[in-house]
Coordinates of C-alpha atoms and ligand atoms in Angstrom, one line a residue:
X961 CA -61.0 142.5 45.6
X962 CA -64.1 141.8 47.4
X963 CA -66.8 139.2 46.7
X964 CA -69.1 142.4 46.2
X965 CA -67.4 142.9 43.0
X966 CA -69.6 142.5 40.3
X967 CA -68.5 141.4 36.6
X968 CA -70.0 141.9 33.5
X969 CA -68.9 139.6 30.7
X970 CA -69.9 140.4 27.0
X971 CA -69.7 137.3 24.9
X972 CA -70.8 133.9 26.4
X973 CA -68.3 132.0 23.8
X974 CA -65.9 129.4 24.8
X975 CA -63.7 132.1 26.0
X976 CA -65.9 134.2 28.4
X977 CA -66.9 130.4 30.0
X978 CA -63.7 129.7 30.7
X979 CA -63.1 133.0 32.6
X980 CA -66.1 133.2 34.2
X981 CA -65.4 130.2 36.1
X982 CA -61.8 131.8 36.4
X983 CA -63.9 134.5 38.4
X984 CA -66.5 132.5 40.3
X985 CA -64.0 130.3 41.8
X986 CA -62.6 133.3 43.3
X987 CA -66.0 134.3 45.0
X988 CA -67.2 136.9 42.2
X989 CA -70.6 137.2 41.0
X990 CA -70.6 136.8 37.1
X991 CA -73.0 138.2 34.7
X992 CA -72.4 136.9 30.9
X993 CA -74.4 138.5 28.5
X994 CA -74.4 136.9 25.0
X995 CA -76.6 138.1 22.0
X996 CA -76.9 134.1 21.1
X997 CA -80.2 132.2 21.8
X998 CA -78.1 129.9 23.8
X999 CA -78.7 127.4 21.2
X1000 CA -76.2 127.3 18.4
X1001 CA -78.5 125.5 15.7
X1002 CA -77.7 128.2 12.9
X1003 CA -75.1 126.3 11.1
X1004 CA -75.8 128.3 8.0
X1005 CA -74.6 131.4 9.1
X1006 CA -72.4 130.3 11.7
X1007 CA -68.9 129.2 11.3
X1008 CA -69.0 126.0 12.7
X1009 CA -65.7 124.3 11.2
X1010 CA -63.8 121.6 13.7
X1011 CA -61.5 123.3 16.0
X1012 CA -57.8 121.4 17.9
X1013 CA -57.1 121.8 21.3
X1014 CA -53.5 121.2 22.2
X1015 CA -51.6 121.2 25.5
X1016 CA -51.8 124.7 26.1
X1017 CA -55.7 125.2 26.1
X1018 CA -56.3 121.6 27.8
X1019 CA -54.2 122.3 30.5
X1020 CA -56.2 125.6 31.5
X1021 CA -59.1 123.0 30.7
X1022 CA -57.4 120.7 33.4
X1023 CA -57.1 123.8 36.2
X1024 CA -61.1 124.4 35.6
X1025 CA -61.5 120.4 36.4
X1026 CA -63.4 120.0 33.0
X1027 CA -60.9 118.6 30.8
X1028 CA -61.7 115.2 31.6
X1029 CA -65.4 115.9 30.5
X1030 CA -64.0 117.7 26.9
X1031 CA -61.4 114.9 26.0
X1032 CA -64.6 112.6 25.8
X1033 CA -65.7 114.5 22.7
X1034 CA -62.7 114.9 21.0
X1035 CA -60.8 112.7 18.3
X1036 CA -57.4 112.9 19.0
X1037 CA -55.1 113.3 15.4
X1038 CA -51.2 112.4 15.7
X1039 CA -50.2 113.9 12.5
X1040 CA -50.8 115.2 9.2
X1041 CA -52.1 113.1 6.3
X1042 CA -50.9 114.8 3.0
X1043 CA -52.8 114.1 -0.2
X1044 CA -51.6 114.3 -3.8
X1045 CA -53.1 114.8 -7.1
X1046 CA -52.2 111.5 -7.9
X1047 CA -54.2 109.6 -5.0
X1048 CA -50.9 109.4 -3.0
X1049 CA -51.0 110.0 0.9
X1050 CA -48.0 110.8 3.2
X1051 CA -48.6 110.5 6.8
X1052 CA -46.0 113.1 8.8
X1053 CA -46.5 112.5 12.6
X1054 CA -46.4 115.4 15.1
X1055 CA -44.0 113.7 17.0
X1056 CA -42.4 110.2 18.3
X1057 CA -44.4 109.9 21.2
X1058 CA -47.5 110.1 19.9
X1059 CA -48.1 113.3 20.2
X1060 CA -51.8 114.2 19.3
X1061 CA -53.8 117.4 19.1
X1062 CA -57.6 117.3 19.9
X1063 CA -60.1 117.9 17.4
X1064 CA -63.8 119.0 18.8
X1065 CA -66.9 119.7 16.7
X1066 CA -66.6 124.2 17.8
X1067 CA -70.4 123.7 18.9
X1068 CA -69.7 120.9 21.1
X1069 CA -67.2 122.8 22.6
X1070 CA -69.0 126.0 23.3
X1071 CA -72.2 123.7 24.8
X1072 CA -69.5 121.8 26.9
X1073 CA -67.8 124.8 28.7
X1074 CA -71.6 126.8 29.0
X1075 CA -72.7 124.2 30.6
X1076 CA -70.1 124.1 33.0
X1077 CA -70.2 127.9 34.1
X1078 CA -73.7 127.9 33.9
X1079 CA -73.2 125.4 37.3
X1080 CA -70.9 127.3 39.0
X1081 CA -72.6 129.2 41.7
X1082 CA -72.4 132.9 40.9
X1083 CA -72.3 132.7 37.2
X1084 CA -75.7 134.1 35.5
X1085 CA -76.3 133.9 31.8
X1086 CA -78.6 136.2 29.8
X1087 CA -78.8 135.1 26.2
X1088 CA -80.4 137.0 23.6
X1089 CA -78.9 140.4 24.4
X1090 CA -76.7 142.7 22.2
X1091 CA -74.6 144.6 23.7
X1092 CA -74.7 148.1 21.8
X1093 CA -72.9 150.2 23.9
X1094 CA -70.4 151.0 26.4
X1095 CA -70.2 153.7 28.5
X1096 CA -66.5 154.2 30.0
X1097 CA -67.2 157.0 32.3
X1098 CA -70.2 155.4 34.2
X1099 CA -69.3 151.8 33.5
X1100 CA -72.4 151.6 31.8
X1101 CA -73.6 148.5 29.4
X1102 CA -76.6 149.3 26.9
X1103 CA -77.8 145.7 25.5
X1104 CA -80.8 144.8 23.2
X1105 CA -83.6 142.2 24.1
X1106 CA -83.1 140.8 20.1
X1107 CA -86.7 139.3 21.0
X1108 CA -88.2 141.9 22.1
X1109 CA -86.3 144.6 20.8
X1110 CA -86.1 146.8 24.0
X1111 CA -83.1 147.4 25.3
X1112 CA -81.7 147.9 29.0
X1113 CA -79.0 149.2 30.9
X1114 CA -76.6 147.6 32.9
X1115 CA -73.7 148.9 35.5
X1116 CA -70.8 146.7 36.8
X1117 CA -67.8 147.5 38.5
X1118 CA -65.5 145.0 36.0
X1119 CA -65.9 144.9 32.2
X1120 CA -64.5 142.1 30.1
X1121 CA -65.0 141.7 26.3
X1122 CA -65.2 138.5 25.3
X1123 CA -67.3 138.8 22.4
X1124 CA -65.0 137.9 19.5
X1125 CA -63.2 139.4 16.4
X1126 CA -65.7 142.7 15.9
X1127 CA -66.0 143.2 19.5
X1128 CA -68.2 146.1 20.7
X1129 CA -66.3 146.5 24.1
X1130 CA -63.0 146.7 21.4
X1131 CA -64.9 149.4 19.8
X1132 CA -65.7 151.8 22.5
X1133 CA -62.0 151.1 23.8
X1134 CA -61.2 152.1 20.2
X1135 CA -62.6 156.1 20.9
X1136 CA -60.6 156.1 23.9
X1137 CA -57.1 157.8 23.6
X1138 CA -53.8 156.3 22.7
X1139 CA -55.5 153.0 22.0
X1140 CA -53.4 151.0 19.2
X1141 CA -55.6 149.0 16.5
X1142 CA -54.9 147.3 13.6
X1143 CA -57.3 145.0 11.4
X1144 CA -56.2 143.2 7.9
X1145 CA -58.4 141.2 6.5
X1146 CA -57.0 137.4 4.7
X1147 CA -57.3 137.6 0.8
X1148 CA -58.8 134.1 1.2
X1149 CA -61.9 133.2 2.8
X1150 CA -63.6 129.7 3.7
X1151 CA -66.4 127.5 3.5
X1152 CA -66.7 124.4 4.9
X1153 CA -68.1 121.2 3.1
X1154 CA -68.7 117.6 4.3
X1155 CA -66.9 114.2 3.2
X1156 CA -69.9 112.1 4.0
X1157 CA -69.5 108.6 5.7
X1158 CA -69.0 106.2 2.8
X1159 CA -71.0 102.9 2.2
X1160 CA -71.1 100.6 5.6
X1161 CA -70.7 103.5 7.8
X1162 CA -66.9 103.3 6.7
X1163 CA -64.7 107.1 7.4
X1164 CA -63.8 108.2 3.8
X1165 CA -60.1 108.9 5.9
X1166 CA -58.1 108.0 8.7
X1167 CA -60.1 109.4 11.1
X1168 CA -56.9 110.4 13.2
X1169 CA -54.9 112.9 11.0
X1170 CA -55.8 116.3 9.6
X1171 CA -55.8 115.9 6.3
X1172 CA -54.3 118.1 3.6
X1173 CA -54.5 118.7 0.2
X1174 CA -51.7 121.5 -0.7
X1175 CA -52.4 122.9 -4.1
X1176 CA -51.1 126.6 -4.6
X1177 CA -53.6 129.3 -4.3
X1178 CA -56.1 126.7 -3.1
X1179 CA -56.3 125.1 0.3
X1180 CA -58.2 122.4 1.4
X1181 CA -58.0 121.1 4.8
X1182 CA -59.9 118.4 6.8
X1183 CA -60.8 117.6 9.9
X1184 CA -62.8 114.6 11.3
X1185 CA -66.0 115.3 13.0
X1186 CA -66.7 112.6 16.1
X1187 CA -68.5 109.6 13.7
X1188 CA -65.6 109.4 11.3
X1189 CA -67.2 111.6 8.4
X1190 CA -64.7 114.4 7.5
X1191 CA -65.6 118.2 7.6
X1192 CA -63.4 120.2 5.5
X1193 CA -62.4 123.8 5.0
X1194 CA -62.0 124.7 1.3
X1195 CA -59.9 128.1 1.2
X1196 CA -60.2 130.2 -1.6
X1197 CA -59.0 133.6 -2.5
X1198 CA -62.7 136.0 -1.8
X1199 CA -62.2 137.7 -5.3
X1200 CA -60.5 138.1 -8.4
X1201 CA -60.4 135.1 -11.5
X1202 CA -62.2 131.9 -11.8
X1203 CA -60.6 130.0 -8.7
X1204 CA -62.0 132.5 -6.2
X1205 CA -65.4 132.6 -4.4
X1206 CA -66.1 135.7 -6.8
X1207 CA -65.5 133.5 -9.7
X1208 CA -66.6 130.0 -8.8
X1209 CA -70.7 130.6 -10.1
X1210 CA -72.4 127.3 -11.2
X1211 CA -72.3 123.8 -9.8
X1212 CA -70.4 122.9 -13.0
X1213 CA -67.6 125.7 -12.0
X1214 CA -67.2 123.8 -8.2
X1215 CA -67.2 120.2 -9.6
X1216 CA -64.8 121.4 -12.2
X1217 CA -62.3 122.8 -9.7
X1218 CA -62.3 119.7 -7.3
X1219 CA -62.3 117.2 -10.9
X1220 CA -58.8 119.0 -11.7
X1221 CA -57.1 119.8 -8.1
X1222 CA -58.8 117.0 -5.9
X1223 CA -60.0 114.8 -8.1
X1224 CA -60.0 112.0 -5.1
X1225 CA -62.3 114.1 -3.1
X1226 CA -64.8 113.8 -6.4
X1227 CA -66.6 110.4 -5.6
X1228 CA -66.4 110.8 -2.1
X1229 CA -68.7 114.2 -2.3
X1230 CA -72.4 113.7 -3.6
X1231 CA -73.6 117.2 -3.0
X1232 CA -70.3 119.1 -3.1
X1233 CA -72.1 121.7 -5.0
X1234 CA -74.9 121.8 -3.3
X1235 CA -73.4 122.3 -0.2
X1236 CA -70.8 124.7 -1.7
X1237 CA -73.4 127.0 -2.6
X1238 CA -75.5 126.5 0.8
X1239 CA -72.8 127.9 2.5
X1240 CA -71.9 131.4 2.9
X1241 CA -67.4 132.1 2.6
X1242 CA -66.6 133.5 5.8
X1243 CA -63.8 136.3 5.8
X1244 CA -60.3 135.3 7.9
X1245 CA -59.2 138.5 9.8
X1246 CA -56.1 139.3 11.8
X1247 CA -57.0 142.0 14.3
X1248 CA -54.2 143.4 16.8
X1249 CA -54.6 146.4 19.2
X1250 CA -52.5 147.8 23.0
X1251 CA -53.6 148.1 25.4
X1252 CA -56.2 145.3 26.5
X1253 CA -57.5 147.3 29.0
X1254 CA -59.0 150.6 30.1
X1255 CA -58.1 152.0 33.5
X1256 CA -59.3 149.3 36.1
X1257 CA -62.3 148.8 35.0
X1258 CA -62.6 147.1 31.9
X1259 CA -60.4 144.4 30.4
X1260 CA -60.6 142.3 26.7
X1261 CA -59.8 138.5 26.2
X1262 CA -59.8 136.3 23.5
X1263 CA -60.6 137.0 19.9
X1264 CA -61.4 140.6 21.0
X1265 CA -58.2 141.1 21.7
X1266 CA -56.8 139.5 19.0
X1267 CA -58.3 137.7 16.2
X1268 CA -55.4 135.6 14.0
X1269 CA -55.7 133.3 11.3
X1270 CA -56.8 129.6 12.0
X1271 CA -53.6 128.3 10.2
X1272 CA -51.7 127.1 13.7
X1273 CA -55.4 126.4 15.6
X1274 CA -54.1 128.8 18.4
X1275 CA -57.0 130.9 18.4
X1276 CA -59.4 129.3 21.2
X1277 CA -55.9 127.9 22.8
X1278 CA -54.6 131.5 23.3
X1279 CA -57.9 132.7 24.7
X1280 CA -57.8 130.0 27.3
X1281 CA -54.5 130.8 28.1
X1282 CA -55.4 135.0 28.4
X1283 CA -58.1 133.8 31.2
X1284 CA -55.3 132.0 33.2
X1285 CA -53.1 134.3 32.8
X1286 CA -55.2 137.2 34.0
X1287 CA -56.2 134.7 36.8
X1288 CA -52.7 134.3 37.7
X1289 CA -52.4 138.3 38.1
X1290 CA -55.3 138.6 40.1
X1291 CA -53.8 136.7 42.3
X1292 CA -50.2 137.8 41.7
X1293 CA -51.8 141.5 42.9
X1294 CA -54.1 140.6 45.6
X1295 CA -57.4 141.2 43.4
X1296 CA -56.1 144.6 42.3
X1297 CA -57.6 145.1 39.3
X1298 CA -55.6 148.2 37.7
X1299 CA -52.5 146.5 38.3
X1300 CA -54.0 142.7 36.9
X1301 CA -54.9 144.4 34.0
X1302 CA -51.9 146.1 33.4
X1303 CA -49.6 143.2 33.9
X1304 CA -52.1 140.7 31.7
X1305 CA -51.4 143.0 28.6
X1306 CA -47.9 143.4 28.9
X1307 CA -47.3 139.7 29.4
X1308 CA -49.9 138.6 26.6
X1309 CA -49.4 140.8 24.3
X1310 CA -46.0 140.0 22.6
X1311 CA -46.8 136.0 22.7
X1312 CA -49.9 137.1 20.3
X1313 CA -48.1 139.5 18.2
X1314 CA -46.0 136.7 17.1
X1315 CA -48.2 134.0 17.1
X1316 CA -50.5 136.1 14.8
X1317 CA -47.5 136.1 12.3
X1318 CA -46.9 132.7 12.9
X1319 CA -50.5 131.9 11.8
X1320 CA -50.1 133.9 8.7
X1321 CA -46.7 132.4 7.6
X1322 CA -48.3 128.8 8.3
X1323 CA -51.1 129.3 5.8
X1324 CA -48.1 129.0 3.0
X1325 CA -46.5 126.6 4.6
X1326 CA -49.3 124.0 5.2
X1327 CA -50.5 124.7 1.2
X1328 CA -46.9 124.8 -0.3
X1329 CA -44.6 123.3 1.9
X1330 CA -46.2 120.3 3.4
X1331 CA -46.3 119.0 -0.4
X1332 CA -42.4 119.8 -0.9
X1333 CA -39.8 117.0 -0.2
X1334 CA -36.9 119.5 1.6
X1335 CA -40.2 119.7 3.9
X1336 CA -40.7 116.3 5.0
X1337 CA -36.5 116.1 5.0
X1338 CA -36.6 118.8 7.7
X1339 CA -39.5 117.5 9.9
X1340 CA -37.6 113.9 9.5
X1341 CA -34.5 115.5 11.0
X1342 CA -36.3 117.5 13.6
X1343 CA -38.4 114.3 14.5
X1344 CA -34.4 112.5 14.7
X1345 CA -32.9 115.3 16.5
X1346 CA -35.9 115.2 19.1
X1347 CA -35.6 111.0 19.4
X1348 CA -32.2 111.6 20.6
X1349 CA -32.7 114.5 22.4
X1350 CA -36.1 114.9 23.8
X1351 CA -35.6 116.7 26.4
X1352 CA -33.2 119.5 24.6
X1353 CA -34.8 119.7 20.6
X1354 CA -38.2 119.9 19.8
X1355 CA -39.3 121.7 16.4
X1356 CA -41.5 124.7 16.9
X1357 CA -44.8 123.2 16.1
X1358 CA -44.6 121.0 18.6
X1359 CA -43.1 123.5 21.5
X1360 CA -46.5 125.6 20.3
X1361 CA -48.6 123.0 20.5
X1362 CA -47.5 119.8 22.7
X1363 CA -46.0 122.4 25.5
X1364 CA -47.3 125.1 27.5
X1365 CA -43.9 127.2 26.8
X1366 CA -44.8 130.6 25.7
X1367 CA -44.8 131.6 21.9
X1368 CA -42.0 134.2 22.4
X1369 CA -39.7 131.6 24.5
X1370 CA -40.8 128.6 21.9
X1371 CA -39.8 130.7 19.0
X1372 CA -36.2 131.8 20.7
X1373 CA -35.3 128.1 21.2
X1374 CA -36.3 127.6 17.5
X1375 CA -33.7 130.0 16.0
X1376 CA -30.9 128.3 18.1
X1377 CA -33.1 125.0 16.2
X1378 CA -33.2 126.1 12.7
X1379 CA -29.1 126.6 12.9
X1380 CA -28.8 123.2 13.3
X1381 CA -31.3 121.3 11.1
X1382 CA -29.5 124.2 8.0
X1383 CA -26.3 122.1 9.0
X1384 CA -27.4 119.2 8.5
X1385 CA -28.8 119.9 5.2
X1386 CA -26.2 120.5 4.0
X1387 CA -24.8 117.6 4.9
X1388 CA -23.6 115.2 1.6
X1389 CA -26.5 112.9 0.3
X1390 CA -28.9 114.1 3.2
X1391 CA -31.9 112.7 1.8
X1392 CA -30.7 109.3 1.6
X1393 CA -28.6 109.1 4.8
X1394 CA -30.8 111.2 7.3
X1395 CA -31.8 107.8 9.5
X1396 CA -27.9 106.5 9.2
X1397 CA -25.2 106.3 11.8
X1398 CA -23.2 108.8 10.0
X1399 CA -26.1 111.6 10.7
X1400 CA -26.7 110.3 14.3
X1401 CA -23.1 110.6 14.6
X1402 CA -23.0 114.5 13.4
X1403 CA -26.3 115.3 15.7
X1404 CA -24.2 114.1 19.0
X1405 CA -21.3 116.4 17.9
X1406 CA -23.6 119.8 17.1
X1407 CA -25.4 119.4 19.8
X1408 CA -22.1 118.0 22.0
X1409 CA -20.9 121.2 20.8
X1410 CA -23.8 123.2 22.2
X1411 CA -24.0 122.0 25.8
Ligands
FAD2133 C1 -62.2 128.4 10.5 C2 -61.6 128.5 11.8 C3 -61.0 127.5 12.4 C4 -60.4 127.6 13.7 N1 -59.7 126.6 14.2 C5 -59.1 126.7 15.4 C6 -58.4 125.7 16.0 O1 -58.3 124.6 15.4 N2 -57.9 125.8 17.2 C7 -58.0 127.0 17.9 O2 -57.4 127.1 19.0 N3 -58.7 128.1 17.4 C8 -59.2 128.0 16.1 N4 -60.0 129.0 15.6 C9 -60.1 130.2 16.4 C10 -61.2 130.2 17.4 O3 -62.4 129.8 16.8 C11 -61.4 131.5 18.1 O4 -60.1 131.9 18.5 C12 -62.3 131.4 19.2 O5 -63.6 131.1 18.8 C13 -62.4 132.7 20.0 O6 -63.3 132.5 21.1 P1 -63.9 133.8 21.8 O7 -64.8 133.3 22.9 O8 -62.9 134.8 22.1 O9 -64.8 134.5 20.6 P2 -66.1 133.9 19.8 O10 -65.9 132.4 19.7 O11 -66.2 134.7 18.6 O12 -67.3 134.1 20.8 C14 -67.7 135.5 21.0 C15 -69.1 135.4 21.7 O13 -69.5 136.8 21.8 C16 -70.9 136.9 21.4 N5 -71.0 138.3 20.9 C17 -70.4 138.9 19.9 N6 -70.8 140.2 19.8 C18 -71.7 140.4 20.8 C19 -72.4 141.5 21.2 N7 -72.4 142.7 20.6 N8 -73.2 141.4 22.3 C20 -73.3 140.2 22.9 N9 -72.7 139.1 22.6 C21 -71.8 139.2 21.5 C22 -71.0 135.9 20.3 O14 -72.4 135.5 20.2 C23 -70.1 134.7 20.8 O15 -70.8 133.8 21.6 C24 -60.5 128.9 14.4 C25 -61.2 129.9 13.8 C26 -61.8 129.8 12.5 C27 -62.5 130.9 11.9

């Protein structure tokens, strides 16, 4: 690699930040082109739901030397808060040792990490620009001035698409041959609605839980934002019957849903329908394709590569990861690129297969399960297990998100898991006697037995 290389990233989101100062610490000169204004004010249009950071995207954060600076705007959350119909609230804990995941307003986050690679000698950004084209032969970009509407072309030796779920790099990588692609679309979509600060500047929740409301076909999760006021995501399925965006059509039809599934929520939400109906649904896609790369010239990262479901908040911790991972090969093949690229994809791609399906089972488990008492039996046992044996059990969530072990290892170690925690379901009077000597006793022998 030489410090003549030149880069061109497409897509200046959180993901193409973090790489280009991946890439400008090793010399390069960076080009991000994003079509954005630079200023994410349209919250409209603009997805702009809460987002968790766990241990695998803070610890690329830590590498970069800016995770200090992100932990300042986040709220950390050590556990789920479960809500029932009847006003009832379970608190489940991600773990003994106060495990927490980080919760960040998304804009925060984006302004945070632009910032950062916006100081980073080499790194250029040029906002306002659509990229329309690609050209593989030439390594040719053809972007749009969406101010003044002409457009200019750009050449760079390197290529990366970072610019999200309908990715125009993915696209043209799409026409090339034997290039894998796959796109399914969630039956549910999501809007996002506000639990206002209550009287005295009190939070409406416990500001440090994600909060859930499991009812069926319905989801409703929440997430704090920084002052204590909740912002939650309402999940509905797009079309088809009265409880689905298609069918939900006056205020009255919105109060009456929340009055009969979260009547709690009611009081707390002055201008739920307003709000309902400022807000556009925004579709949930799961978008896989092989391989990430074409030749050695142009490489994808991040939601271009593969958008999942928001179930297991991996999204932006699995783009971070694809940046140091593709750091690591650089440097694992001398700045080769051909062989960086090659060796990215085939290490990346299986951990996002399966974290893609992960995603998609979690969505029934966080709006069936959490609500089901076998549930909490099972996390109670895996939180016992892990008490006594912290260093050999923990349960998959918290190997996804509390350790940087790769989805494919973490979900190898949890089949060996899930044998045990079946045994001792099945283990007389369980519910009663899970915390008891007799139960410790029988988690020393199996696992004894295991060593
Ligand atoms: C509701 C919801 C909740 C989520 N919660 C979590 C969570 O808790 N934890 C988690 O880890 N992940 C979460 N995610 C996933 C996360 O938001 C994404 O994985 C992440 O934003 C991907 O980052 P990215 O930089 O790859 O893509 P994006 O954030 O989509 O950024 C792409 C950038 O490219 C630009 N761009 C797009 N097209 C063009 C073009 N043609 N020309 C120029 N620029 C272009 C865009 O303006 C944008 O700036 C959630 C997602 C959703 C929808």
């Amino acid at each position: 690699m030489s410090s003549s290389d030149e880069v061109i990233i497409v897509g200046g989101g959180p993901v193409g930040s973090v790489l280009a100062l991946f890439l400008a610490r090793r010399g390069l000169k960076v080009d991000v082109f994003d079509r954005d204004s630079g200023l994410r004010t349209d919250l409209s249009i603009r997805p702009t739901v809460n987002l968790t950071l766990c241990e695998r995207g803070l610890r690329v954060l830590r590498t970069l030397g800016v995770e200090e600076q992100v932990r300042e705007a986040t709220v950390p959350l050590y556990g789920r808060a479960v809500h029932g119909r009847d006003g009832s609230t379970t608190f489940q804990p991600y773990g003994n040792s106060r495990e927490a995941l980080q919760c960040i307003s998304r804009n925060k986050l984006y302004e945070m990490l632009l910032r950062c690679a916006q100081q980073q000698p080499g790194v250029t950004y040029h906002f306002g620009q659509r990229c329309l084209d690609v050209d593989l032969e030439s390594n040719t970009l053809t972007f749009q001035d969406l101010q003044t509407g002409t457009t200019i072309q750009r050449q760079a030796q390197r290529i990366v698409g970072a610019d999200g779920a309908f990715s125009i790099v993915r696209q043209r990588l799409q026409r090339s041959s034997r290039f894998d692609y796959s796109q399914q679309f969630f039956p549910h979509s999501y809007v996002e609605l506000t639990v206002p600060l209550q009287q005295g500047g009190r939070p409406p929740f416990e500001r440090n839980a994600i909060h859930f409301w499991p009812d069926g076909e319905v989801g409703l999760l929440g997430m704090p934002n920084f002052d204590g006021s909740l912002m939650l995501m309402l999940q509905l399925p797009a079309e088809g019957g009265d409880c689905s965006f298609e069918g939900l059509r006056t205020p009255e039809d919105v109060r009456r849903l929340f009055e009969e599934r979260f009547p709690q929520l009611v009081p707390l939400m002055p201008d739920l329908a307003t709000e309902f109906f400022s807000r556009r649904p925004n579709p949930l896609v799961t978008i896989r394709c092989s391989p990430w790369f074409h030749q050695d010239k142009v490489v994808l990262v991040g939601d271009a590569a593969h958008a999942l479901v928001p179930f297991y908040g991996q999204g932006i911790n699995a783009g971070f990861e694809d940046c140091a991972t593709l750091d690591e090969c650089l440097t694992t093949h001398e700045g080769a690129w051909g062989p960086a690229f090659r060796d990215y994809s085939r290490l990346r791609k299986p951990n996002l297969d399966l974290i893609s399906d992960l995603a998609l089972q979690h969505f029934w488990e966080l709006r069936e399960r959490v609500g089901d008492p076998s549930f909490h039996l099972r996390r109670k046992l895996e939180r016992k297990v892990n008490s006594l044996y912290p260093d050999k059990y923990q349960s998959l969530y918290s190997m996804i998100s509390f350790t940087p072990m790769s989805y494919v290892e973490a979900w190898k170690k949890e089949q060996e898991h899930q044998a045990l925690i079946e045994q001792l379901m099945r283990l007389d009077d369980i519910e009663q006697r899970w915390d008891g000597p007799e139960v410790e006793a029988a988690i020393h022998q199996m696992m004894g037995s295991r060593r």
